[in-house]
Coordinates of C-alpha atoms and ligand atoms in Angstrom, one line a residue:
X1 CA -84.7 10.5 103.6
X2 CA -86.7 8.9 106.5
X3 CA -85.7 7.5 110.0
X4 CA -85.6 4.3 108.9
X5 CA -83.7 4.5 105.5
X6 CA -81.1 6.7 107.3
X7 CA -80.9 3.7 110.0
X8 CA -80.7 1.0 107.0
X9 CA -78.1 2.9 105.0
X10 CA -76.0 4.3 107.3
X11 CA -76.1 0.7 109.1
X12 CA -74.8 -0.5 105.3
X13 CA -72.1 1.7 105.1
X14 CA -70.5 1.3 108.4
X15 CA -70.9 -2.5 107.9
X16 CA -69.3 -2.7 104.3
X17 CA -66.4 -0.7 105.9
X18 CA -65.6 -3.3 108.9
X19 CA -67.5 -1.6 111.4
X20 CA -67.8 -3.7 114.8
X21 CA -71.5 -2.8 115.4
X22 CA -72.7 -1.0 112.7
X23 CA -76.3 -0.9 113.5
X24 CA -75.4 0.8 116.8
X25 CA -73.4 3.2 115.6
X26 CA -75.7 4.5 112.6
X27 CA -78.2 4.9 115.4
X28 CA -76.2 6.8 118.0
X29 CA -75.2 8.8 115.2
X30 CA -78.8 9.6 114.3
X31 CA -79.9 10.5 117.9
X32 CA -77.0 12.9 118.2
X33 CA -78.0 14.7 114.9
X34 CA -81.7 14.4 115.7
X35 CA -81.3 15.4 119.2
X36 CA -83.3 12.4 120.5
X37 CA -83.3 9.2 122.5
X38 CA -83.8 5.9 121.3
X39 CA -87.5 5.7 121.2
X40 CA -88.1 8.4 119.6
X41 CA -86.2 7.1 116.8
X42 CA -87.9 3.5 117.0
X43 CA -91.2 5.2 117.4
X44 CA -90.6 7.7 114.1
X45 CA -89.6 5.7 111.5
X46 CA -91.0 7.6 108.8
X47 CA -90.1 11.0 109.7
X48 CA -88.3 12.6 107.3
X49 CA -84.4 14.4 108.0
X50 CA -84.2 17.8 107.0
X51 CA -82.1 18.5 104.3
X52 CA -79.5 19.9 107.2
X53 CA -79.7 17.0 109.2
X54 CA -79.5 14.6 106.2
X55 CA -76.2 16.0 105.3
X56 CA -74.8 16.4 108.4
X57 CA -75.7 12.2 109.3
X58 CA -74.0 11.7 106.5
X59 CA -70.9 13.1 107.1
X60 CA -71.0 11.3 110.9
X61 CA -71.4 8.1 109.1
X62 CA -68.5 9.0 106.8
X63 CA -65.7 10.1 109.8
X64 CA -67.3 6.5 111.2
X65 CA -66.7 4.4 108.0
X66 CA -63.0 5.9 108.6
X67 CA -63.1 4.0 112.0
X68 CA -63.2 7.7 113.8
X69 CA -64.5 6.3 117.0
X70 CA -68.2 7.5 117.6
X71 CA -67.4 9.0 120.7
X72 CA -64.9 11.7 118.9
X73 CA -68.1 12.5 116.3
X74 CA -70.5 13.2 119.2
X75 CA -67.6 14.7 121.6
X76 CA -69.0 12.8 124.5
X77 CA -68.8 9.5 126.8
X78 CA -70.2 8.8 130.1
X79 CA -68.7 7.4 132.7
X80 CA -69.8 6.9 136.4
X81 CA -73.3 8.8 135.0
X82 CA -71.6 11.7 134.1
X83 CA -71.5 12.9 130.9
X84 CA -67.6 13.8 129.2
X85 CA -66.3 16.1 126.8
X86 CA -64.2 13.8 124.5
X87 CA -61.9 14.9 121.6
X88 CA -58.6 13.4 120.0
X89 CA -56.6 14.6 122.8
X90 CA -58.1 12.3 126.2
X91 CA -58.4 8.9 126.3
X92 CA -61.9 7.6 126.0
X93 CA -63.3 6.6 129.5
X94 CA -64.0 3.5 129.8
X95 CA -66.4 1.2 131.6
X96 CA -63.9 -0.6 133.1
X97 CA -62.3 2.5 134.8
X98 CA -65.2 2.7 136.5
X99 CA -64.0 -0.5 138.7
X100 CA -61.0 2.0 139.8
X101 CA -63.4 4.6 141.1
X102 CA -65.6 2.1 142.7
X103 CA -62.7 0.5 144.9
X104 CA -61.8 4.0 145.4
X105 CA -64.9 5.2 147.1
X106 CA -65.4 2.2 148.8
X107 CA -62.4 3.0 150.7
X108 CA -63.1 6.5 151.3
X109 CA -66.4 5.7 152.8
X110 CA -64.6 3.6 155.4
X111 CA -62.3 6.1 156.0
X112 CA -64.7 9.5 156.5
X113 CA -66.8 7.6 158.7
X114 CA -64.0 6.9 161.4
X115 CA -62.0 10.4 160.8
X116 CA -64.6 13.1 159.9
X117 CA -61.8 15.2 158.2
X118 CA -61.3 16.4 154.3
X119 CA -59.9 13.2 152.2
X120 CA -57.3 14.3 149.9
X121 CA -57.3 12.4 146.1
X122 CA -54.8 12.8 143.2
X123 CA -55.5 11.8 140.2
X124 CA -52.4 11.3 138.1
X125 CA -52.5 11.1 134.4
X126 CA -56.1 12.2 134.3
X127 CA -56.7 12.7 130.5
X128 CA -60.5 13.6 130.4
X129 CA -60.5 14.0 134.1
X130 CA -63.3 11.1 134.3
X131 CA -62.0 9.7 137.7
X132 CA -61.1 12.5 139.6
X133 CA -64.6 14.3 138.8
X134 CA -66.9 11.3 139.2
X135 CA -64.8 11.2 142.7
X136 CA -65.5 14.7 143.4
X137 CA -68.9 15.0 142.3
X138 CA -69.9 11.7 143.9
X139 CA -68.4 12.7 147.4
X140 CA -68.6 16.4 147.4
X141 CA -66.3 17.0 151.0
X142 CA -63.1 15.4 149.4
X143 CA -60.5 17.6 148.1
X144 CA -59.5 16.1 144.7
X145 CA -56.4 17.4 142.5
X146 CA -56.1 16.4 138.9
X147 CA -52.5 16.3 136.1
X148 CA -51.5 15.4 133.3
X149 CA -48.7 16.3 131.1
X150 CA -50.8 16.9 128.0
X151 CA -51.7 20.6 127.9
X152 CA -54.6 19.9 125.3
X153 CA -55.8 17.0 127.8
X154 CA -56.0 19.7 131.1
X155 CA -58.3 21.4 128.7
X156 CA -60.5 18.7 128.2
X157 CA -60.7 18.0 131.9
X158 CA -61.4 21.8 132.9
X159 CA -63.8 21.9 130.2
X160 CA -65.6 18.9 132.4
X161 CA -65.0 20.4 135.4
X162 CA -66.8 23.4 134.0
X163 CA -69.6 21.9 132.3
X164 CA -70.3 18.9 135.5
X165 CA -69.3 21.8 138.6
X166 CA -67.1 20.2 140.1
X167 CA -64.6 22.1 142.4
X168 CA -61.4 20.5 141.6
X169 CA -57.6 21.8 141.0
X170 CA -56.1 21.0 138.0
X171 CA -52.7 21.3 137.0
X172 CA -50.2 20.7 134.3
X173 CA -46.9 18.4 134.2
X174 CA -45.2 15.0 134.1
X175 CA -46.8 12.6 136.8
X176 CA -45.8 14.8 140.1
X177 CA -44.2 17.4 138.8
X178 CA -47.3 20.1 139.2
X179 CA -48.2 18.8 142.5
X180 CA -47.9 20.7 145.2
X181 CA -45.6 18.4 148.0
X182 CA -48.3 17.7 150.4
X183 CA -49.9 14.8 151.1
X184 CA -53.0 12.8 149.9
X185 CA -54.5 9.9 151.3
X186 CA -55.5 8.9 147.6
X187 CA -53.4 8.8 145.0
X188 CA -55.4 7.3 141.9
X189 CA -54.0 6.3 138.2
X190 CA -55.0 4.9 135.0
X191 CA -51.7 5.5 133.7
X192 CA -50.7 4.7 129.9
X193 CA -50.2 0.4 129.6
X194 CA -49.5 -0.9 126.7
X195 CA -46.5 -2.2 125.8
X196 CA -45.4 -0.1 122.9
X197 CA -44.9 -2.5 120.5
X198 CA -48.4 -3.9 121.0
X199 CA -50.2 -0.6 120.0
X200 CA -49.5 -0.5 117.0
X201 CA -51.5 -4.1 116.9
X202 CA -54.9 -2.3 118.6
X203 CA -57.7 -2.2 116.8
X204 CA -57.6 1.2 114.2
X205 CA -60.2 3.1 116.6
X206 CA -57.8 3.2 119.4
X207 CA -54.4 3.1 116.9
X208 CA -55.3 5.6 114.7
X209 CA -57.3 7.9 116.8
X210 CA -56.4 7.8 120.8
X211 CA -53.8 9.7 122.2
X212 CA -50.4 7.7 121.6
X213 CA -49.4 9.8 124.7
X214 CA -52.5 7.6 126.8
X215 CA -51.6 4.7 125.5
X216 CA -48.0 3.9 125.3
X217 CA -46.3 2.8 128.5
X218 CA -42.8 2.5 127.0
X219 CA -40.8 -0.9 126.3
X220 CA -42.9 -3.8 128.7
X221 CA -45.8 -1.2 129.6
X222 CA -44.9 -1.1 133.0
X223 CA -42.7 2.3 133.5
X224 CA -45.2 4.9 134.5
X225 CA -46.1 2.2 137.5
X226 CA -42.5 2.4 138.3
X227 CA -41.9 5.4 138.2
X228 CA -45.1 6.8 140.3
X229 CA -44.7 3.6 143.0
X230 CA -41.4 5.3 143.8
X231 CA -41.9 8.7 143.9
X232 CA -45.5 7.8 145.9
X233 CA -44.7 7.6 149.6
X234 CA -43.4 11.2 149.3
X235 CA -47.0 12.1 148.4
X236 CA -48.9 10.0 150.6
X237 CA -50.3 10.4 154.2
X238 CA -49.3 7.2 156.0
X239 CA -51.6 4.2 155.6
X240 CA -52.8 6.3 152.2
X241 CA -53.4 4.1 149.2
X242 CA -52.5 4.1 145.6
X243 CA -55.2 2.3 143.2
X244 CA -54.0 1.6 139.7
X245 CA -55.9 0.8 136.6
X246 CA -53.6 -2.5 135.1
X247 CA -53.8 -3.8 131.6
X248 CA -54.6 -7.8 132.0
X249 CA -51.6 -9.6 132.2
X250 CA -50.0 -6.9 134.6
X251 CA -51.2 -8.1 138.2
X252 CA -47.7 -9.6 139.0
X253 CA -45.8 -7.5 138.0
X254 CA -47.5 -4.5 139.5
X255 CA -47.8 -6.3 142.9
X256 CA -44.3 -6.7 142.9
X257 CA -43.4 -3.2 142.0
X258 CA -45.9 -2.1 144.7
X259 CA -44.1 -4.3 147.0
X260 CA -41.0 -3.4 146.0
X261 CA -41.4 0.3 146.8
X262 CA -42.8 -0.3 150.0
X263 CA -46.8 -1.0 149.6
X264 CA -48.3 -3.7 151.3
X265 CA -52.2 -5.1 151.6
X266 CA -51.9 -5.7 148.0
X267 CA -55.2 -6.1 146.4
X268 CA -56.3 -7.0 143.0
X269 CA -59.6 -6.4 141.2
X270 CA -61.1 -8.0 138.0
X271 CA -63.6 -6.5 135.9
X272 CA -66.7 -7.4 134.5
X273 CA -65.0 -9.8 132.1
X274 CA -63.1 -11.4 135.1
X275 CA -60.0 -9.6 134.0
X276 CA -57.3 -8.7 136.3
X277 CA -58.4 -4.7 136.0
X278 CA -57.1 -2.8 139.1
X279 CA -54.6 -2.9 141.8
X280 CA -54.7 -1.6 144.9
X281 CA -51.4 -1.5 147.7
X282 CA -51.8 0.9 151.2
X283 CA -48.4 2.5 152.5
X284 CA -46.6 1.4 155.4
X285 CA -47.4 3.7 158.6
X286 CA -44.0 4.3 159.7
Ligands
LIG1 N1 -57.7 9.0 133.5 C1 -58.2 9.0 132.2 C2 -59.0 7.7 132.0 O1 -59.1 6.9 132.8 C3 -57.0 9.0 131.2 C4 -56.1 7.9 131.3 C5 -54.9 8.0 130.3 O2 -54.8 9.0 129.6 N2 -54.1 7.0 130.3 O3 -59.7 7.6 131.0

């Protein structure tokens, strides 16, 4: 089979099966198995596919017609122009996390330039580790600490921490529980959100293949941002800030929280389809 037939078929297959973009996906299945960027592909079209690569495109295209998001075939995402080792186990990073990140280094920059000394970051429920290593590799002097309670997701993450360098602590357990009681000036979270009745309502990529564990943030979505909000001024130097990932509709009621435990300069970011996207509260110097 050529290039181009692979392109048209595969393309077919995915779109006969409800597949959002199914011309993209076939593609980005192609490159992966071909080992090659997008112009190679548009400038090849009649190459032929060995027999090996023929079969093994069309077993990606299968796992996709199955909805198997094509970030679990290829076992990678970026995010923050790194590249991440993905499986079933992490959340997929997504673009809008990077938002999160952004704030966060905006604020550290502010910070290093009037201090001069070591800014501590936690990143709580890191999954994949996508925010606390973008942070770390993007501003090498900070001292960045990652958990989660999923043991298969600190895998993932020390497998990126391995493959991107980066010279970050990682440790196991339920929100604080592995962190050693000192304190940070950062604490960072993308914690699961959805309320759990409305995951079972996502789209059959994220249903049926993300971690229920990343997902499900109990009853009205909202208790892992209780429960860190309260246990956070223990962790945090004073006038340290806490940024949270939100889903939408959860500005309010995260503000409050915030405000509730203590926070104040509550700010609140939208991303880049104006959505309420990430919230961000500074602790009280006492
Ligand atoms: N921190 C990871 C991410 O943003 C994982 C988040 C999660 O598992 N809820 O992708």
């Amino acid at each position: 089979m050529r290039i181009q037939e692979a392109l048209q078929k595969g393309s077919l297959e995915l779109k006969h099966c409800g597949i959002e973009n199914p011309g993209l996906d076939a593609r980005y299945l192609l490159e992966w198995i071909l080992e090659c960027n997008h112009s190679y592909v548009l400038l090849h079209p009649e190459q032929e596919l060995s027999v090996n690569q023929e079969h093994r495109y069309q077993e990606a295209i299968e796992k996709r017609t199955k909805h198997l998001p094509v970030q679990y075939i290829i076992g990678e995402q970026e995010f923050m122009g790194y590249t991440f080792h993905v499986d079933e186990n992490v959340l997929i990073p997504r673009q809008d996390t990077e938002i999160l990140v952004e704030e966060a280094l905006k604020r550290m920059d502010a910070e290093s330039s009037d201090e001069g000394r070591k800014i501590t970051v936690l990143d709580l429920c890191c999954g994949s580790g996508c925010i606390g290593i973008s942070i770390k590799k993007l501003r090498p002097e900070t001292d960045v600490t990652l958990t989660d309670i999923s043991e298969a997701a600190i895998r993932v993450a020390e497998k990126n921490a391995g493959s991107l360098q980066a010279d970050v602590k990682i440790c196991q357990g339920d929100l604080f529980e592995g962190v050693q009681e000192k304190k940070y000036r950062f604490l960072l979270s993308n914690p699961p959100y959805i309320p759990s009745r409305v995951v079972d309502t996502l789209m059959p990529e994220v249903r049926e293949y993300e971690p229920r564990l990343a997902l499900d943030g109990a009853g009205d979505g909202l208790v892992f941002y209780r429960r860190i909000a309260k246990e956070a001024p223990k962790f945090l130097e004073d006038e340290g800030y806490v940024l949270f990932e939100i889903g939408f509709d959860q500005a309010e009621d995260v503000r409050k929280i915030l405000v509730d435990a203590g926070f104040e300069q509550i700010q609140v970011r939208q991303d880049y389809a104006g959505l309420d996207r990430v919230v961000i509260g500074r602790k009280t110097a006492e």
